[in-house]
PDB file of C-alpha atoms in Angstrom:
ATOM      1  CA  MET A   1      33.704 326.634 181.605  1.00  0.00           C
ATOM      2  CA  LEU A   2      36.830 325.715 182.810  1.00  0.00           C
ATOM      3  CA  LEU A   3      36.365 326.325 186.700  1.00  0.00           C
ATOM      4  CA  ASP A   4      33.655 322.735 185.882  1.00  0.00           C
ATOM      5  CA  TYR A   5      36.755 320.830 186.055  1.00  0.00           C
ATOM      6  CA  ILE A   6      38.922 321.761 189.190  1.00  0.00           C
ATOM      7  CA  PRO A   7      38.371 319.931 191.659  1.00  0.00           C
ATOM      8  CA  PRO A   8      36.720 322.276 195.129  1.00  0.00           C
ATOM      9  CA  GLU A   9      39.054 322.169 197.444  1.00  0.00           C
ATOM     10  CA  LEU A  10      41.288 322.990 194.289  1.00  0.00           C
ATOM     11  CA  ARG A  11      39.007 326.032 193.370  1.00  0.00           C
ATOM     12  CA  ARG A  12      40.087 329.225 194.924  1.00  0.00           C
ATOM     13  CA  PRO A  13      36.964 331.536 196.768  1.00  0.00           C
ATOM     14  CA  THR A  14      35.672 334.725 194.863  1.00  0.00           C
ATOM     15  CA  GLY A  15      34.760 336.667 197.277  1.00  0.00           C
ATOM     16  CA  ARG A  16      37.042 338.786 199.218  1.00  0.00           C
ATOM     17  CA  ARG A  17      40.163 337.077 201.299  1.00  0.00           C
ATOM     18  CA  LYS A  18      41.609 337.762 204.965  1.00  0.00           C
ATOM     19  CA  ARG A  19      45.054 338.963 204.874  1.00  0.00           C
ATOM     20  CA  GLY A  20      47.649 336.875 206.769  1.00  0.00           C
ATOM     21  CA  ARG A  21      45.583 333.551 205.086  1.00  0.00           C
ATOM     22  CA  ARG A  22      48.142 331.192 203.520  1.00  0.00           C
ATOM     23  CA  GLY A  23      48.096 330.913 199.780  1.00  0.00           C
ATOM     24  CA  GLY A  24      48.445 328.920 196.746  1.00  0.00           C
ATOM     25  CA  ILE A  25      48.466 325.666 195.440  1.00  0.00           C
ATOM     26  CA  ARG A  26      51.306 324.148 197.510  1.00  0.00           C
ATOM     27  CA  ASN A  27      49.198 324.565 200.835  1.00  0.00           C
ATOM     28  CA  ARG A  28      46.177 323.661 198.928  1.00  0.00           C
ATOM     29  CA  LEU A  29      47.720 320.311 198.630  1.00  0.00           C
ATOM     30  CA  ARG A  30      48.450 319.641 201.392  1.00  0.00           C
ATOM     31  CA  ARG A  31      44.646 319.563 202.568  1.00  0.00           C
ATOM     32  CA  ARG A  32      43.220 317.090 199.963  1.00  0.00           C
ATOM     33  CA  HIS A  33      46.572 314.606 201.300  1.00  0.00           C
ATOM     34  CA  THR A  34      45.231 311.352 201.107  1.00  0.00           C
ATOM     35  CA  ARG A  35      43.715 312.720 197.761  1.00  0.00           C
ATOM     36  CA  PRO A  36      46.747 313.208 195.700  1.00  0.00           C
ATOM     37  CA  PRO A  37      46.322 313.928 191.740  1.00  0.00           C
ATOM     38  CA  LEU A  38      48.851 312.682 190.906  1.00  0.00           C
ATOM     39  CA  PRO A  39      50.599 309.681 193.715  1.00  0.00           C
ATOM     40  CA  SER A  40      54.212 310.002 195.232  1.00  0.00           C
ATOM     41  CA  ILE A  41      56.753 307.390 194.523  1.00  0.00           C
ATOM     42  CA  ILE A  42      59.180 306.855 197.238  1.00  0.00           C
ATOM     43  CA  LEU A  43      61.616 304.527 195.825  1.00  0.00           C
ATOM     44  CA  SER A  44      64.779 303.657 197.167  1.00  0.00           C
ATOM     45  CA  ASN A  45      67.323 301.390 197.203  1.00  0.00           C
ATOM     46  CA  VAL A  46      67.559 299.977 200.726  1.00  0.00           C
ATOM     47  CA  ARG A  47      70.012 296.688 200.633  1.00  0.00           C
ATOM     48  CA  SER A  48      68.264 295.099 203.285  1.00  0.00           C
ATOM     49  CA  LEU A  49      65.466 295.474 204.423  1.00  0.00           C
ATOM     50  CA  ASN A  50      66.007 293.723 207.566  1.00  0.00           C
ATOM     51  CA  ASN A  51      68.254 296.131 209.557  1.00  0.00           C
ATOM     52  CA  LYS A  52      66.253 299.354 208.036  1.00  0.00           C
ATOM     53  CA  ILE A  53      62.608 299.041 208.979  1.00  0.00           C
ATOM     54  CA  ASP A  54      63.033 300.093 212.037  1.00  0.00           C
ATOM     55  CA  ASP A  55      64.688 303.333 210.846  1.00  0.00           C
ATOM     56  CA  LEU A  56      61.158 302.989 206.973  1.00  0.00           C
ATOM     57  CA  ARG A  57      59.043 302.972 210.497  1.00  0.00           C
ATOM     58  CA  THR A  58      60.177 305.750 211.917  1.00  0.00           C
ATOM     59  CA  HIS A  59      60.003 307.455 209.200  1.00  0.00           C
ATOM     60  CA  ALA A  60      56.489 306.369 208.080  1.00  0.00           C
ATOM     61  CA  ARG A  61      54.727 307.562 211.539  1.00  0.00           C
ATOM     62  CA  TYR A  62      57.134 310.549 212.043  1.00  0.00           C
ATOM     63  CA  CYS A  63      57.764 312.501 208.758  1.00  0.00           C
ATOM     64  CA  SER A  64      54.837 313.825 205.832  1.00  0.00           C
ATOM     65  CA  ASP A  65      56.556 312.917 203.314  1.00  0.00           C
ATOM     66  CA  PHE A  66      56.569 309.219 203.938  1.00  0.00           C
ATOM     67  CA  ARG A  67      53.414 309.229 206.205  1.00  0.00           C
ATOM     68  CA  GLU A  68      51.811 310.757 202.895  1.00  0.00           C
ATOM     69  CA  ALA A  69      53.420 308.978 200.120  1.00  0.00           C
ATOM     70  CA  SER A  70      50.340 306.985 197.932  1.00  0.00           C
ATOM     71  CA  LEU A  71      53.381 304.204 197.116  1.00  0.00           C
ATOM     72  CA  MET A  72      56.928 303.195 199.220  1.00  0.00           C
ATOM     73  CA  CYS A  73      59.606 301.302 195.715  1.00  0.00           C
ATOM     74  CA  LEU A  74      62.517 299.018 198.625  1.00  0.00           C
ATOM     75  CA  THR A  75      64.819 297.917 195.934  1.00  0.00           C
ATOM     76  CA  GLU A  76      67.503 295.267 197.264  1.00  0.00           C
ATOM     77  CA  SER A  77      65.374 294.153 200.138  1.00  0.00           C
ATOM     78  CA  TRP A  78      67.552 290.876 200.584  1.00  0.00           C
ATOM     79  CA  LEU A  79      64.500 289.298 202.542  1.00  0.00           C
ATOM     80  CA  GLN A  80      63.937 285.269 202.501  1.00  0.00           C
ATOM     81  CA  PRO A  81      61.381 283.243 201.657  1.00  0.00           C
ATOM     82  CA  ASN A  82      60.539 281.891 205.234  1.00  0.00           C
ATOM     83  CA  ALA A  83      61.050 285.376 206.609  1.00  0.00           C
ATOM     84  CA  PRO A  84      56.506 285.624 207.564  1.00  0.00           C
ATOM     85  CA  ASP A  85      55.447 289.773 206.657  1.00  0.00           C
ATOM     86  CA  SER A  86      54.503 290.479 210.266  1.00  0.00           C
ATOM     87  CA  LEU A  87      58.231 291.629 211.255  1.00  0.00           C
ATOM     88  CA  PHE A  88      57.804 294.019 207.614  1.00  0.00           C
ATOM     89  CA  GLU A  89      53.931 295.305 208.499  1.00  0.00           C
ATOM     90  CA  ILE A  90      54.378 299.195 208.903  1.00  0.00           C
ATOM     91  CA  ASN A  91      51.596 300.789 209.562  1.00  0.00           C
ATOM     92  CA  GLY A  92      48.568 301.616 207.422  1.00  0.00           C
ATOM     93  CA  PHE A  93      50.725 300.805 204.912  1.00  0.00           C
ATOM     94  CA  THR A  94      49.706 297.477 202.910  1.00  0.00           C
ATOM     95  CA  LEU A  95      53.420 294.867 201.918  1.00  0.00           C
ATOM     96  CA  THR A  96      53.668 292.989 198.468  1.00  0.00           C
ATOM     97  CA  ARG A  97      56.767 291.733 198.139  1.00  0.00           C
ATOM     98  CA  LEU A  98      58.784 289.342 195.851  1.00  0.00           C
ATOM     99  CA  ASN A  99      61.774 287.256 196.871  1.00  0.00           C
ATOM    100  CA  ARG A 100      64.716 286.582 194.574  1.00  0.00           C
ATOM    101  CA  ASP A 101      63.991 282.269 194.405  1.00  0.00           C
ATOM    102  CA  ALA A 102      66.425 279.839 193.717  1.00  0.00           C
ATOM    103  CA  ASN A 103      65.862 280.122 190.426  1.00  0.00           C
ATOM    104  CA  SER A 104      66.729 283.023 188.909  1.00  0.00           C
ATOM    105  CA  GLY A 105      70.836 281.589 189.533  1.00  0.00           C
ATOM    106  CA  LYS A 106      72.658 284.785 192.121  1.00  0.00           C
ATOM    107  CA  CYS A 107      71.883 283.521 195.280  1.00  0.00           C
ATOM    108  CA  LYS A 108      72.271 287.122 197.779  1.00  0.00           C
ATOM    109  CA  GLY A 109      71.045 290.060 197.305  1.00  0.00           C
ATOM    110  CA  GLY A 110      68.231 290.585 195.795  1.00  0.00           C
ATOM    111  CA  GLY A 111      63.698 291.373 196.111  1.00  0.00           C
ATOM    112  CA  ILE A 112      60.596 293.992 196.323  1.00  0.00           C
ATOM    113  CA  CYS A 113      58.917 295.255 198.910  1.00  0.00           C
ATOM    114  CA  VAL A 114      56.268 297.609 197.642  1.00  0.00           C
ATOM    115  CA  TYR A 115      54.119 299.738 200.100  1.00  0.00           C
ATOM    116  CA  ILE A 116      50.809 301.088 199.337  1.00  0.00           C
ATOM    117  CA  ASN A 117      49.278 303.786 201.801  1.00  0.00           C
ATOM    118  CA  ASP A 118      46.289 301.540 202.658  1.00  0.00           C
ATOM    119  CA  LEU A 119      44.676 305.963 203.047  1.00  0.00           C
ATOM    120  CA  TRP A 120      45.848 305.736 199.136  1.00  0.00           C
ATOM    121  CA  CYS A 121      44.141 302.022 197.949  1.00  0.00           C
ATOM    122  CA  ARG A 122      42.935 299.390 199.377  1.00  0.00           C
ATOM    123  CA  GLN A 123      42.817 297.096 196.380  1.00  0.00           C
ATOM    124  CA  PHE A 124      45.598 296.199 194.243  1.00  0.00           C
ATOM    125  CA  THR A 125      46.380 293.124 191.961  1.00  0.00           C
ATOM    126  CA  VAL A 126      49.467 290.881 190.962  1.00  0.00           C
ATOM    127  CA  LYS A 127      49.448 291.117 187.335  1.00  0.00           C
ATOM    128  CA  GLU A 128      53.064 289.047 186.674  1.00  0.00           C
ATOM    129  CA  ALA A 129      55.824 288.089 189.325  1.00  0.00           C
ATOM    130  CA  LEU A 130      59.017 287.039 187.753  1.00  0.00           C
ATOM    131  CA  CYS A 131      62.396 286.887 188.730  1.00  0.00           C
ATOM    132  CA  ASP A 132      65.061 285.813 186.642  1.00  0.00           C
ATOM    133  CA  SER A 133      68.803 286.116 186.311  1.00  0.00           C
ATOM    134  CA  ASN A 134      68.425 289.668 184.744  1.00  0.00           C
ATOM    135  CA  VAL A 135      65.218 291.203 186.029  1.00  0.00           C
ATOM    136  CA  GLU A 136      63.018 291.150 189.101  1.00  0.00           C
ATOM    137  CA  MET A 137      59.522 292.780 188.030  1.00  0.00           C
ATOM    138  CA  LEU A 138      56.608 293.111 190.619  1.00  0.00           C
ATOM    139  CA  CYS A 139      53.704 294.642 188.726  1.00  0.00           C
ATOM    140  CA  LEU A 140      50.332 295.635 190.313  1.00  0.00           C
ATOM    141  CA  THR A 141      47.588 297.328 189.076  1.00  0.00           C
ATOM    142  CA  LEU A 142      46.232 299.832 191.399  1.00  0.00           C
ATOM    143  CA  ARG A 143      42.609 300.821 192.446  1.00  0.00           C
ATOM    144  CA  PRO A 144      43.401 304.510 194.139  1.00  0.00           C
ATOM    145  CA  PHE A 145      40.046 305.772 196.718  1.00  0.00           C
ATOM    146  CA  TYR A 146      40.684 309.096 193.722  1.00  0.00           C
ATOM    147  CA  LEU A 147      40.837 308.409 190.042  1.00  0.00           C
ATOM    148  CA  PRO A 148      41.448 311.805 188.458  1.00  0.00           C
ATOM    149  CA  PRO A 149      39.063 312.624 185.054  1.00  0.00           C
ATOM    150  CA  ALA A 150      41.685 311.138 182.361  1.00  0.00           C
ATOM    151  CA  ARG A 151      42.777 312.807 180.152  1.00  0.00           C
ATOM    152  CA  LEU A 152      43.170 313.285 175.489  1.00  0.00           C
ATOM    153  CA  ARG A 153      46.838 312.583 174.038  1.00  0.00           C
ATOM    154  CA  TRP A 154      47.745 314.267 170.612  1.00  0.00           C
ATOM    155  CA  LEU A 155      50.186 312.874 168.902  1.00  0.00           C
ATOM    156  CA  GLN A 156      52.708 313.958 165.879  1.00  0.00           C
ATOM    157  CA  PRO A 157      51.046 311.798 163.090  1.00  0.00           C
ATOM    158  CA  LEU A 158      54.989 310.203 162.219  1.00  0.00           C
ATOM    159  CA  SER A 159      55.462 309.890 165.462  1.00  0.00           C
ATOM    160  CA  ARG A 160      51.994 308.376 165.987  1.00  0.00           C
ATOM    161  CA  THR A 161      52.684 304.512 164.618  1.00  0.00           C
ATOM    162  CA  ARG A 162      56.489 303.993 166.490  1.00  0.00           C
ATOM    163  CA  CYS A 163      54.926 304.588 169.995  1.00  0.00           C
ATOM    164  CA  THR A 164      51.430 302.049 169.028  1.00  0.00           C
ATOM    165  CA  ASP A 165      53.681 300.012 168.050  1.00  0.00           C
ATOM    166  CA  PHE A 166      55.495 300.273 171.221  1.00  0.00           C
ATOM    167  CA  TYR A 167      52.429 299.716 173.291  1.00  0.00           C
ATOM    168  CA  LYS A 168      51.840 297.588 171.536  1.00  0.00           C
ATOM    169  CA  ASN A 169      54.247 295.145 172.409  1.00  0.00           C
ATOM    170  CA  ILE A 170      54.847 295.962 175.278  1.00  0.00           C
ATOM    171  CA  LEU A 171      50.574 295.059 176.801  1.00  0.00           C
ATOM    172  CA  THR A 172      50.828 291.697 174.327  1.00  0.00           C
ATOM    173  CA  HIS A 173      53.206 291.229 176.964  1.00  0.00           C
ATOM    174  CA  LEU A 174      51.388 291.527 179.373  1.00  0.00           C
ATOM    175  CA  PRO A 175      49.193 288.917 181.220  1.00  0.00           C
TER     176      PRO A 175
END
């Protein structure tokens, strides 16, 4: 039956409903904020995290969109390798970062920071960290607490070979 695949928190009660009660999918999703069906990601180009870390901590503490975000990905962090992670910690989040190094040929800017919400995921590994003159890339494997069930996809026969070749090309370059 179709209802077997819907999590119990999202199912509507079968009995009579009291008047004045808030309903809807949005409110049901808010009740399960630590287990979203899809991760919520905040992406921002901060252009120097040093002078914005206090604002980011304030948003993470008082704004529910930031506090309940699964990931906060920040580009252009401009952090130096000698700066300790403890200066940039946010309560409830784990920091992973990639600083621009001297091998990239660029001296100013760059850097990637990823804050991972502890309520959403604590197991993660850095698969690849790449910093050169063209690209800065930080590949993470995340294992969240709540894993939604897998879904099947069907591709049209003509596009199937193109998509398969594209995915094979990507997967062969990753370790």
